[in-house]
């Protein structure tokens, strides 16, 4: 399966999204899962029914929702803390907490555009851009993996408290394609139990 952590477009017009979905659907994976990001105004403006209609077979768009693929529970959300009036911005605090409360307790992979606070979230001026309430919820749920992509300069992976945190941004802060996709393995809970 292939995961995309948001910012599928730059100008976020309909044709750009159609082009992305065409490219994404042709990738050599059975399942392709993505969320929108702060550049993806089209996904914020368009009606959910129309967005679902646009999806090719095997492509899943998550907006505060989950999908189970081969026994692996994946939950995704495009929301990030408020930042220059971009798409899917919410004020820190209760507004964002309402989204993180929707993460089911049995989630194996959490896919959010923005990072948790303090882990792979440092911007060029050394400030943390992640959300503390998302961090709290991720630590409560204890997924196997948390994937984000919003903070371009914080690309990488680290394991903390048994959770693999991944900032999968393939673009640097100048929007140049410099980082490689990150691969990882997750076993469904049933497969991990001895027989």
PDB file of N, CA, C and O in Angstrom, residues 42-113:
ATOM      1  N   UNK A  42      -8.851  22.746  -2.982  1.00  0.00           N
ATOM      2  CA  UNK A  42      -9.918  22.089  -3.746  1.00  0.00           C
ATOM      3  C   UNK A  42     -10.653  21.080  -2.869  1.00  0.00           C
ATOM      4  O   UNK A  42     -11.884  20.989  -2.906  1.00  0.00           O
ATOM      5  N   UNK A  43      -9.921  20.326  -2.062  1.00  0.00           N
ATOM      6  CA  UNK A  43     -10.539  19.328  -1.184  1.00  0.00           C
ATOM      7  C   UNK A  43     -11.320  19.978  -0.054  1.00  0.00           C
ATOM      8  O   UNK A  43     -12.268  19.405   0.461  1.00  0.00           O
ATOM      9  N   UNK A  44     -10.936  21.182   0.323  1.00  0.00           N
ATOM     10  CA  UNK A  44     -11.669  21.891   1.368  1.00  0.00           C
ATOM     11  C   UNK A  44     -12.965  22.482   0.814  1.00  0.00           C
ATOM     12  O   UNK A  44     -13.985  22.511   1.498  1.00  0.00           O
ATOM     13  N   UNK A  45     -12.940  22.920  -0.436  1.00  0.00           N
ATOM     14  CA  UNK A  45     -14.108  23.581  -1.051  1.00  0.00           C
ATOM     15  C   UNK A  45     -15.134  22.609  -1.628  1.00  0.00           C
ATOM     16  O   UNK A  45     -16.330  22.853  -1.577  1.00  0.00           O
ATOM     17  N   UNK A  46     -14.661  21.519  -2.229  1.00  0.00           N
ATOM     18  CA  UNK A  46     -15.540  20.616  -2.978  1.00  0.00           C
ATOM     19  C   UNK A  46     -16.387  19.760  -2.032  1.00  0.00           C
ATOM     20  O   UNK A  46     -15.961  19.414  -0.935  1.00  0.00           O
ATOM     21  N   UNK A  47     -17.571  19.400  -2.478  1.00  0.00           N
ATOM     22  CA  UNK A  47     -18.464  18.544  -1.694  1.00  0.00           C
ATOM     23  C   UNK A  47     -17.884  17.134  -1.605  1.00  0.00           C
ATOM     24  O   UNK A  47     -17.287  16.624  -2.550  1.00  0.00           O
ATOM     25  N   UNK A  48     -18.106  16.524  -0.445  1.00  0.00           N
ATOM     26  CA  UNK A  48     -17.572  15.176  -0.184  1.00  0.00           C
ATOM     27  C   UNK A  48     -18.029  14.165  -1.243  1.00  0.00           C
ATOM     28  O   UNK A  48     -17.247  13.332  -1.695  1.00  0.00           O
ATOM     29  N   UNK A  49     -19.275  14.235  -1.638  1.00  0.00           N
ATOM     30  CA  UNK A  49     -19.799  13.277  -2.624  1.00  0.00           C
ATOM     31  C   UNK A  49     -19.048  13.388  -3.949  1.00  0.00           C
ATOM     32  O   UNK A  49     -18.736  12.372  -4.585  1.00  0.00           O
ATOM     33  N   UNK A  50     -18.738  14.608  -4.356  1.00  0.00           N
ATOM     34  CA  UNK A  50     -18.000  14.803  -5.608  1.00  0.00           C
ATOM     35  C   UNK A  50     -16.568  14.288  -5.478  1.00  0.00           C
ATOM     36  O   UNK A  50     -16.034  13.655  -6.398  1.00  0.00           O
ATOM     37  N   UNK A  51     -15.961  14.525  -4.341  1.00  0.00           N
ATOM     38  CA  UNK A  51     -14.591  14.029  -4.129  1.00  0.00           C
ATOM     39  C   UNK A  51     -14.560  12.500  -4.194  1.00  0.00           C
ATOM     40  O   UNK A  51     -13.678  11.920  -4.835  1.00  0.00           O
ATOM     41  N   UNK A  52     -15.497  11.857  -3.550  1.00  0.00           N
ATOM     42  CA  UNK A  52     -15.558  10.389  -3.558  1.00  0.00           C
ATOM     43  C   UNK A  52     -15.796   9.868  -4.975  1.00  0.00           C
ATOM     44  O   UNK A  52     -15.234   8.848  -5.369  1.00  0.00           O
ATOM     45  N   UNK A  53     -16.607  10.584  -5.735  1.00  0.00           N
ATOM     46  CA  UNK A  53     -16.893  10.177  -7.111  1.00  0.00           C
ATOM     47  C   UNK A  53     -15.645  10.237  -7.988  1.00  0.00           C
ATOM     48  O   UNK A  53     -15.488   9.448  -8.919  1.00  0.00           O
ATOM     49  N   UNK A  54     -14.760  11.145  -7.703  1.00  0.00           N
ATOM     50  CA  UNK A  54     -13.548  11.335  -8.502  1.00  0.00           C
ATOM     51  C   UNK A  54     -12.494  10.245  -8.265  1.00  0.00           C
ATOM     52  O   UNK A  54     -11.590  10.082  -9.076  1.00  0.00           O
ATOM     53  N   UNK A  55     -12.618   9.519  -7.166  1.00  0.00           N
ATOM     54  CA  UNK A  55     -11.567   8.572  -6.776  1.00  0.00           C
ATOM     55  C   UNK A  55     -11.536   7.347  -7.682  1.00  0.00           C
ATOM     56  O   UNK A  55     -12.543   6.658  -7.847  1.00  0.00           O
ATOM     57  N   UNK A  56     -10.374   7.037  -8.245  1.00  0.00           N
ATOM     58  CA  UNK A  56     -10.244   5.798  -9.021  1.00  0.00           C
ATOM     59  C   UNK A  56     -10.315   4.573  -8.096  1.00  0.00           C
ATOM     60  O   UNK A  56     -10.129   4.685  -6.879  1.00  0.00           O
ATOM     61  N   UNK A  57     -10.547   3.423  -8.667  1.00  0.00           N
ATOM     62  CA  UNK A  57     -10.590   2.183  -7.892  1.00  0.00           C
ATOM     63  C   UNK A  57      -9.256   1.970  -7.191  1.00  0.00           C
ATOM     64  O   UNK A  57      -8.192   2.181  -7.771  1.00  0.00           O
ATOM     65  N   UNK A  58      -9.327   1.565  -5.921  1.00  0.00           N
ATOM     66  CA  UNK A  58      -8.121   1.297  -5.145  1.00  0.00           C
ATOM     67  C   UNK A  58      -7.509   2.524  -4.500  1.00  0.00           C
ATOM     68  O   UNK A  58      -6.496   2.438  -3.820  1.00  0.00           O
ATOM     69  N   UNK A  59      -8.132   3.704  -4.707  1.00  0.00           N
ATOM     70  CA  UNK A  59      -7.641   4.952  -4.113  1.00  0.00           C
ATOM     71  C   UNK A  59      -8.626   5.400  -3.044  1.00  0.00           C
ATOM     72  O   UNK A  59      -9.834   5.465  -3.280  1.00  0.00           O
ATOM     73  N   UNK A  60      -8.104   5.703  -1.856  1.00  0.00           N
ATOM     74  CA  UNK A  60      -8.926   6.107  -0.721  1.00  0.00           C
ATOM     75  C   UNK A  60      -8.496   7.491  -0.250  1.00  0.00           C
ATOM     76  O   UNK A  60      -7.306   7.728  -0.017  1.00  0.00           O
ATOM     77  N   UNK A  61      -9.464   8.395  -0.094  1.00  0.00           N
ATOM     78  CA  UNK A  61      -9.227   9.726   0.448  1.00  0.00           C
ATOM     79  C   UNK A  61      -9.824   9.756   1.843  1.00  0.00           C
ATOM     80  O   UNK A  61     -11.008   9.447   2.033  1.00  0.00           O
ATOM     81  N   UNK A  62      -9.013  10.108   2.842  1.00  0.00           N
ATOM     82  CA  UNK A  62      -9.467  10.135   4.231  1.00  0.00           C
ATOM     83  C   UNK A  62      -9.530  11.565   4.753  1.00  0.00           C
ATOM     84  O   UNK A  62      -8.557  12.314   4.640  1.00  0.00           O
ATOM     85  N   UNK A  63     -10.670  11.907   5.315  1.00  0.00           N
ATOM     86  CA  UNK A  63     -10.853  13.206   5.965  1.00  0.00           C
ATOM     87  C   UNK A  63     -11.562  12.944   7.287  1.00  0.00           C
ATOM     88  O   UNK A  63     -12.774  12.810   7.344  1.00  0.00           O
ATOM     89  N   UNK A  64     -10.758  12.812   8.328  1.00  0.00           N
ATOM     90  CA  UNK A  64     -11.270  12.465   9.662  1.00  0.00           C
ATOM     91  C   UNK A  64     -12.039  11.151   9.621  1.00  0.00           C
ATOM     92  O   UNK A  64     -13.132  11.031  10.177  1.00  0.00           O
ATOM     93  N   UNK A  65     -11.456  10.177   8.941  1.00  0.00           N
ATOM     94  CA  UNK A  65     -12.113   8.878   8.837  1.00  0.00           C
ATOM     95  C   UNK A  65     -11.068   7.776   8.705  1.00  0.00           C
ATOM     96  O   UNK A  65      -9.880   8.045   8.527  1.00  0.00           O
ATOM     97  N   UNK A  66     -11.548   6.550   8.798  1.00  0.00           N
ATOM     98  CA  UNK A  66     -10.665   5.390   8.785  1.00  0.00           C
ATOM     99  C   UNK A  66     -11.007   4.450   7.647  1.00  0.00           C
ATOM    100  O   UNK A  66     -12.114   4.467   7.114  1.00  0.00           O
ATOM    101  N   UNK A  67     -10.032   3.633   7.310  1.00  0.00           N
ATOM    102  CA  UNK A  67     -10.227   2.547   6.371  1.00  0.00           C
ATOM    103  C   UNK A  67      -9.433   1.361   6.922  1.00  0.00           C
ATOM    104  O   UNK A  67      -8.377   1.540   7.537  1.00  0.00           O
ATOM    105  N   UNK A  68      -9.962   0.164   6.729  1.00  0.00           N
ATOM    106  CA  UNK A  68      -9.256  -1.046   7.152  1.00  0.00           C
ATOM    107  C   UNK A  68      -8.851  -1.796   5.892  1.00  0.00           C
ATOM    108  O   UNK A  68      -9.699  -2.178   5.087  1.00  0.00           O
ATOM    109  N   UNK A  69      -7.548  -2.010   5.734  1.00  0.00           N
ATOM    110  CA  UNK A  69      -7.004  -2.708   4.564  1.00  0.00           C
ATOM    111  C   UNK A  69      -6.212  -3.908   5.062  1.00  0.00           C
ATOM    112  O   UNK A  69      -5.244  -3.737   5.806  1.00  0.00           O
ATOM    113  N   UNK A  70      -6.649  -5.090   4.672  1.00  0.00           N
ATOM    114  CA  UNK A  70      -5.953  -6.325   5.068  1.00  0.00           C
ATOM    115  C   UNK A  70      -5.695  -6.382   6.572  1.00  0.00           C
ATOM    116  O   UNK A  70      -4.622  -6.770   7.028  1.00  0.00           O
ATOM    117  N   UNK A  71      -6.683  -5.959   7.355  1.00  0.00           N
ATOM    118  CA  UNK A  71      -6.583  -6.035   8.809  1.00  0.00           C
ATOM    119  C   UNK A  71      -5.810  -4.897   9.453  1.00  0.00           C
ATOM    120  O   UNK A  71      -5.633  -4.877  10.670  1.00  0.00           O
ATOM    121  N   UNK A  72      -5.354  -3.935   8.674  1.00  0.00           N
ATOM    122  CA  UNK A  72      -4.619  -2.784   9.205  1.00  0.00           C
ATOM    123  C   UNK A  72      -5.551  -1.571   9.193  1.00  0.00           C
ATOM    124  O   UNK A  72      -6.079  -1.189   8.149  1.00  0.00           O
ATOM    125  N   UNK A  73      -5.760  -0.990  10.377  1.00  0.00           N
ATOM    126  CA  UNK A  73      -6.653   0.156  10.526  1.00  0.00           C
ATOM    127  C   UNK A  73      -5.870   1.460  10.339  1.00  0.00           C
ATOM    128  O   UNK A  73      -4.916   1.724  11.080  1.00  0.00           O
ATOM    129  N   UNK A  74      -6.297   2.249   9.371  1.00  0.00           N
ATOM    130  CA  UNK A  74      -5.628   3.496   9.028  1.00  0.00           C
ATOM    131  C   UNK A  74      -6.633   4.629   9.178  1.00  0.00           C
ATOM    132  O   UNK A  74      -7.743   4.558   8.647  1.00  0.00           O
ATOM    133  N   UNK A  75      -6.248   5.664   9.905  1.00  0.00           N
ATOM    134  CA  UNK A  75      -7.099   6.836  10.096  1.00  0.00           C
ATOM    135  C   UNK A  75      -6.350   8.054   9.589  1.00  0.00           C
ATOM    136  O   UNK A  75      -5.153   8.206   9.838  1.00  0.00           O
ATOM    137  N   UNK A  76      -7.045   8.951   8.849  1.00  0.00           N
ATOM    138  CA  UNK A  76      -6.376  10.116   8.292  1.00  0.00           C
ATOM    139  C   UNK A  76      -7.144  11.401   8.455  1.00  0.00           C
ATOM    140  O   UNK A  76      -8.376  11.407   8.468  1.00  0.00           O
ATOM    141  N   UNK A  77      -6.378  12.509   8.549  1.00  0.00           N
ATOM    142  CA  UNK A  77      -6.967  13.834   8.668  1.00  0.00           C
ATOM    143  C   UNK A  77      -6.041  14.885   8.059  1.00  0.00           C
ATOM    144  O   UNK A  77      -4.831  14.833   8.256  1.00  0.00           O
ATOM    145  N   UNK A  78      -6.607  15.868   7.341  1.00  0.00           N
ATOM    146  CA  UNK A  78      -5.798  16.917   6.725  1.00  0.00           C
ATOM    147  C   UNK A  78      -5.526  18.121   7.624  1.00  0.00           C
ATOM    148  O   UNK A  78      -4.741  18.996   7.265  1.00  0.00           O
ATOM    149  N   UNK A  79      -6.149  18.209   8.793  1.00  0.00           N
ATOM    150  CA  UNK A  79      -6.116  19.433   9.583  1.00  0.00           C
ATOM    151  C   UNK A  79      -4.765  19.712  10.227  1.00  0.00           C
ATOM    152  O   UNK A  79      -4.057  18.802  10.645  1.00  0.00           O
ATOM    153  N   UNK A  80      -4.421  21.005  10.279  1.00  0.00           N
ATOM    154  CA  UNK A  80      -3.177  21.460  10.902  1.00  0.00           C
ATOM    155  C   UNK A  80      -3.478  22.712  11.721  1.00  0.00           C
ATOM    156  O   UNK A  80      -4.481  23.388  11.487  1.00  0.00           O
ATOM    157  N   UNK A  81      -2.588  23.048  12.666  1.00  0.00           N
ATOM    158  CA  UNK A  81      -2.763  24.315  13.380  1.00  0.00           C
ATOM    159  C   UNK A  81      -2.727  25.503  12.415  1.00  0.00           C
ATOM    160  O   UNK A  81      -2.046  25.460  11.383  1.00  0.00           O
ATOM    161  N   UNK A  82      -3.452  26.562  12.761  1.00  0.00           N
ATOM    162  CA  UNK A  82      -3.601  27.741  11.914  1.00  0.00           C
ATOM    163  C   UNK A  82      -2.244  28.246  11.429  1.00  0.00           C
ATOM    164  O   UNK A  82      -1.305  28.384  12.209  1.00  0.00           O
ATOM    165  N   UNK A  83      -2.150  28.490  10.105  1.00  0.00           N
ATOM    166  CA  UNK A  83      -0.901  28.919   9.498  1.00  0.00           C
ATOM    167  C   UNK A  83      -1.202  29.692   8.227  1.00  0.00           C
ATOM    168  O   UNK A  83      -1.536  29.104   7.199  1.00  0.00           O
ATOM    169  N   UNK A  84      -1.175  31.016   8.259  1.00  0.00           N
ATOM    170  CA  UNK A  84      -1.320  31.887   7.093  1.00  0.00           C
ATOM    171  C   UNK A  84      -2.553  31.610   6.229  1.00  0.00           C
ATOM    172  O   UNK A  84      -2.482  31.673   5.019  1.00  0.00           O
ATOM    173  N   UNK A  85      -3.667  31.257   6.793  1.00  0.00           N
ATOM    174  CA  UNK A  85      -4.932  31.087   6.063  1.00  0.00           C
ATOM    175  C   UNK A  85      -4.868  30.017   4.960  1.00  0.00           C
ATOM    176  O   UNK A  85      -5.488  30.149   3.914  1.00  0.00           O
ATOM    177  N   UNK A  86      -4.103  28.996   5.193  1.00  0.00           N
ATOM    178  CA  UNK A  86      -4.050  27.885   4.245  1.00  0.00           C
ATOM    179  C   UNK A  86      -5.293  27.014   4.424  1.00  0.00           C
ATOM    180  O   UNK A  86      -6.104  27.222   5.319  1.00  0.00           O
ATOM    181  N   UNK A  87      -5.410  25.994   3.595  1.00  0.00           N
ATOM    182  CA  UNK A  87      -6.552  25.066   3.679  1.00  0.00           C
ATOM    183  C   UNK A  87      -6.450  24.212   4.945  1.00  0.00           C
ATOM    184  O   UNK A  87      -5.354  23.934   5.431  1.00  0.00           O
ATOM    185  N   UNK A  88      -7.585  23.790   5.435  1.00  0.00           N
ATOM    186  CA  UNK A  88      -7.704  22.867   6.569  1.00  0.00           C
ATOM    187  C   UNK A  88      -6.992  23.364   7.819  1.00  0.00           C
ATOM    188  O   UNK A  88      -6.488  22.567   8.614  1.00  0.00           O
ATOM    189  N   UNK A  89      -6.940  24.666   8.017  1.00  0.00           N
ATOM    190  CA  UNK A  89      -6.368  25.250   9.233  1.00  0.00           C
ATOM    191  C   UNK A  89      -7.418  25.342  10.316  1.00  0.00           C
ATOM    192  O   UNK A  89      -8.563  25.716  10.050  1.00  0.00           O
ATOM    193  N   UNK A  90      -7.010  25.043  11.524  1.00  0.00           N
ATOM    194  CA  UNK A  90      -7.875  25.182  12.702  1.00  0.00           C
ATOM    195  C   UNK A  90      -7.052  25.819  13.813  1.00  0.00           C
ATOM    196  O   UNK A  90      -5.839  25.649  13.881  1.00  0.00           O
ATOM    197  N   UNK A  91      -7.733  26.539  14.672  1.00  0.00           N
ATOM    198  CA  UNK A  91      -7.058  27.117  15.832  1.00  0.00           C
ATOM    199  C   UNK A  91      -6.642  26.005  16.791  1.00  0.00           C
ATOM    200  O   UNK A  91      -7.361  25.005  16.946  1.00  0.00           O
ATOM    201  N   UNK A  92      -5.492  26.182  17.416  1.00  0.00           N
ATOM    202  CA  UNK A  92      -5.033  25.215  18.419  1.00  0.00           C
ATOM    203  C   UNK A  92      -6.045  25.168  19.562  1.00  0.00           C
ATOM    204  O   UNK A  92      -6.782  26.101  19.801  1.00  0.00           O
ATOM    205  N   UNK A  93      -6.075  24.047  20.258  1.00  0.00           N
ATOM    206  CA  UNK A  93      -6.996  23.905  21.377  1.00  0.00           C
ATOM    207  C   UNK A  93      -8.209  23.094  20.974  1.00  0.00           C
ATOM    208  O   UNK A  93      -8.112  22.135  20.211  1.00  0.00           O
ATOM    209  N   UNK A  94      -9.350  23.494  21.492  1.00  0.00           N
ATOM    210  CA  UNK A  94     -10.583  22.708  21.322  1.00  0.00           C
ATOM    211  C   UNK A  94     -10.919  22.437  19.860  1.00  0.00           C
ATOM    212  O   UNK A  94     -11.374  21.344  19.513  1.00  0.00           O
ATOM    213  N   UNK A  95     -10.690  23.396  19.005  1.00  0.00           N
ATOM    214  CA  UNK A  95     -11.023  23.238  17.584  1.00  0.00           C
ATOM    215  C   UNK A  95     -10.291  22.044  16.964  1.00  0.00           C
ATOM    216  O   UNK A  95     -10.883  21.241  16.243  1.00  0.00           O
ATOM    217  N   UNK A  96      -8.993  21.912  17.249  1.00  0.00           N
ATOM    218  CA  UNK A  96      -8.236  20.764  16.724  1.00  0.00           C
ATOM    219  C   UNK A  96      -8.503  19.492  17.524  1.00  0.00           C
ATOM    220  O   UNK A  96      -8.578  18.403  16.965  1.00  0.00           O
ATOM    221  N   UNK A  97      -8.652  19.640  18.851  1.00  0.00           N
ATOM    222  CA  UNK A  97      -8.925  18.460  19.691  1.00  0.00           C
ATOM    223  C   UNK A  97     -10.157  17.708  19.213  1.00  0.00           C
ATOM    224  O   UNK A  97     -10.213  16.478  19.283  1.00  0.00           O
ATOM    225  N   UNK A  98     -11.154  18.424  18.715  1.00  0.00           N
ATOM    226  CA  UNK A  98     -12.372  17.771  18.216  1.00  0.00           C
ATOM    227  C   UNK A  98     -12.059  16.796  17.086  1.00  0.00           C
ATOM    228  O   UNK A  98     -12.725  15.772  16.944  1.00  0.00           O
ATOM    229  N   UNK A  99     -11.075  17.116  16.271  1.00  0.00           N
ATOM    230  CA  UNK A  99     -10.672  16.200  15.198  1.00  0.00           C
ATOM    231  C   UNK A  99      -9.910  15.008  15.764  1.00  0.00           C
ATOM    232  O   UNK A  99     -10.160  13.862  15.376  1.00  0.00           O
ATOM    233  N   UNK A 100      -8.983  15.254  16.671  1.00  0.00           N
ATOM    234  CA  UNK A 100      -8.153  14.155  17.198  1.00  0.00           C
ATOM    235  C   UNK A 100      -8.971  13.186  18.042  1.00  0.00           C
ATOM    236  O   UNK A 100      -8.639  12.002  18.113  1.00  0.00           O
ATOM    237  N   UNK A 101     -10.066  13.642  18.646  1.00  0.00           N
ATOM    238  CA  UNK A 101     -10.943  12.737  19.411  1.00  0.00           C
ATOM    239  C   UNK A 101     -11.577  11.676  18.516  1.00  0.00           C
ATOM    240  O   UNK A 101     -12.030  10.642  19.000  1.00  0.00           O
ATOM    241  N   UNK A 102     -11.627  11.946  17.224  1.00  0.00           N
ATOM    242  CA  UNK A 102     -12.231  10.998  16.280  1.00  0.00           C
ATOM    243  C   UNK A 102     -11.328   9.808  15.960  1.00  0.00           C
ATOM    244  O   UNK A 102     -11.771   8.846  15.345  1.00  0.00           O
ATOM    245  N   UNK A 103     -10.064   9.860  16.364  1.00  0.00           N
ATOM    246  CA  UNK A 103      -9.138   8.759  16.061  1.00  0.00           C
ATOM    247  C   UNK A 103      -9.538   7.537  16.878  1.00  0.00           C
ATOM    248  O   UNK A 103      -9.527   7.567  18.109  1.00  0.00           O
ATOM    249  N   UNK A 104      -9.913   6.442  16.216  1.00  0.00           N
ATOM    250  CA  UNK A 104     -10.315   5.235  16.954  1.00  0.00           C
ATOM    251  C   UNK A 104      -9.155   4.632  17.756  1.00  0.00           C
ATOM    252  O   UNK A 104      -7.992   4.721  17.355  1.00  0.00           O
ATOM    253  N   UNK A 105      -9.503   4.021  18.877  1.00  0.00           N
ATOM    254  CA  UNK A 105      -8.491   3.445  19.766  1.00  0.00           C
ATOM    255  C   UNK A 105      -7.742   2.273  19.133  1.00  0.00           C
ATOM    256  O   UNK A 105      -6.630   1.957  19.549  1.00  0.00           O
ATOM    257  N   UNK A 106      -8.326   1.636  18.117  1.00  0.00           N
ATOM    258  CA  UNK A 106      -7.678   0.466  17.509  1.00  0.00           C
ATOM    259  C   UNK A 106      -6.915   0.806  16.222  1.00  0.00           C
ATOM    260  O   UNK A 106      -6.652  -0.055  15.393  1.00  0.00           O
ATOM    261  N   UNK A 107      -6.525   2.074  16.070  1.00  0.00           N
ATOM    262  CA  UNK A 107      -5.836   2.510  14.863  1.00  0.00           C
ATOM    263  C   UNK A 107      -4.396   2.014  14.844  1.00  0.00           C
ATOM    264  O   UNK A 107      -3.671   2.166  15.827  1.00  0.00           O
ATOM    265  N   UNK A 108      -3.980   1.438  13.715  1.00  0.00           N
ATOM    266  CA  UNK A 108      -2.596   0.976  13.537  1.00  0.00           C
ATOM    267  C   UNK A 108      -1.708   2.055  12.937  1.00  0.00           C
ATOM    268  O   UNK A 108      -0.536   2.177  13.283  1.00  0.00           O
ATOM    269  N   UNK A 109      -2.248   2.833  11.998  1.00  0.00           N
ATOM    270  CA  UNK A 109      -1.506   3.905  11.333  1.00  0.00           C
ATOM    271  C   UNK A 109      -2.347   5.174  11.381  1.00  0.00           C
ATOM    272  O   UNK A 109      -3.489   5.180  10.929  1.00  0.00           O
ATOM    273  N   UNK A 110      -1.765   6.236  11.932  1.00  0.00           N
ATOM    274  CA  UNK A 110      -2.403   7.542  11.915  1.00  0.00           C
ATOM    275  C   UNK A 110      -1.689   8.360  10.852  1.00  0.00           C
ATOM    276  O   UNK A 110      -0.464   8.492  10.867  1.00  0.00           O
ATOM    277  N   UNK A 111      -2.467   8.915   9.935  1.00  0.00           N
ATOM    278  CA  UNK A 111      -1.952   9.698   8.822  1.00  0.00           C
ATOM    279  C   UNK A 111      -2.522  11.113   8.942  1.00  0.00           C
ATOM    280  O   UNK A 111      -3.712  11.315   8.718  1.00  0.00           O
ATOM    281  N   UNK A 112      -1.684  12.064   9.343  1.00  0.00           N
ATOM    282  CA  UNK A 112      -2.127  13.452   9.453  1.00  0.00           C
ATOM    283  C   UNK A 112      -1.179  14.324   8.642  1.00  0.00           C
ATOM    284  O   UNK A 112      -0.014  13.982   8.456  1.00  0.00           O
ATOM    285  N   UNK A 113      -1.689  15.459   8.168  1.00  0.00           N
ATOM    286  CA  UNK A 113      -0.799  16.336   7.418  1.00  0.00           C
ATOM    287  C   UNK A 113       0.232  16.959   8.352  1.00  0.00           C
ATOM    288  O   UNK A 113       1.417  16.978   8.068  1.00  0.00           O
TER     289      UNK A 113
END
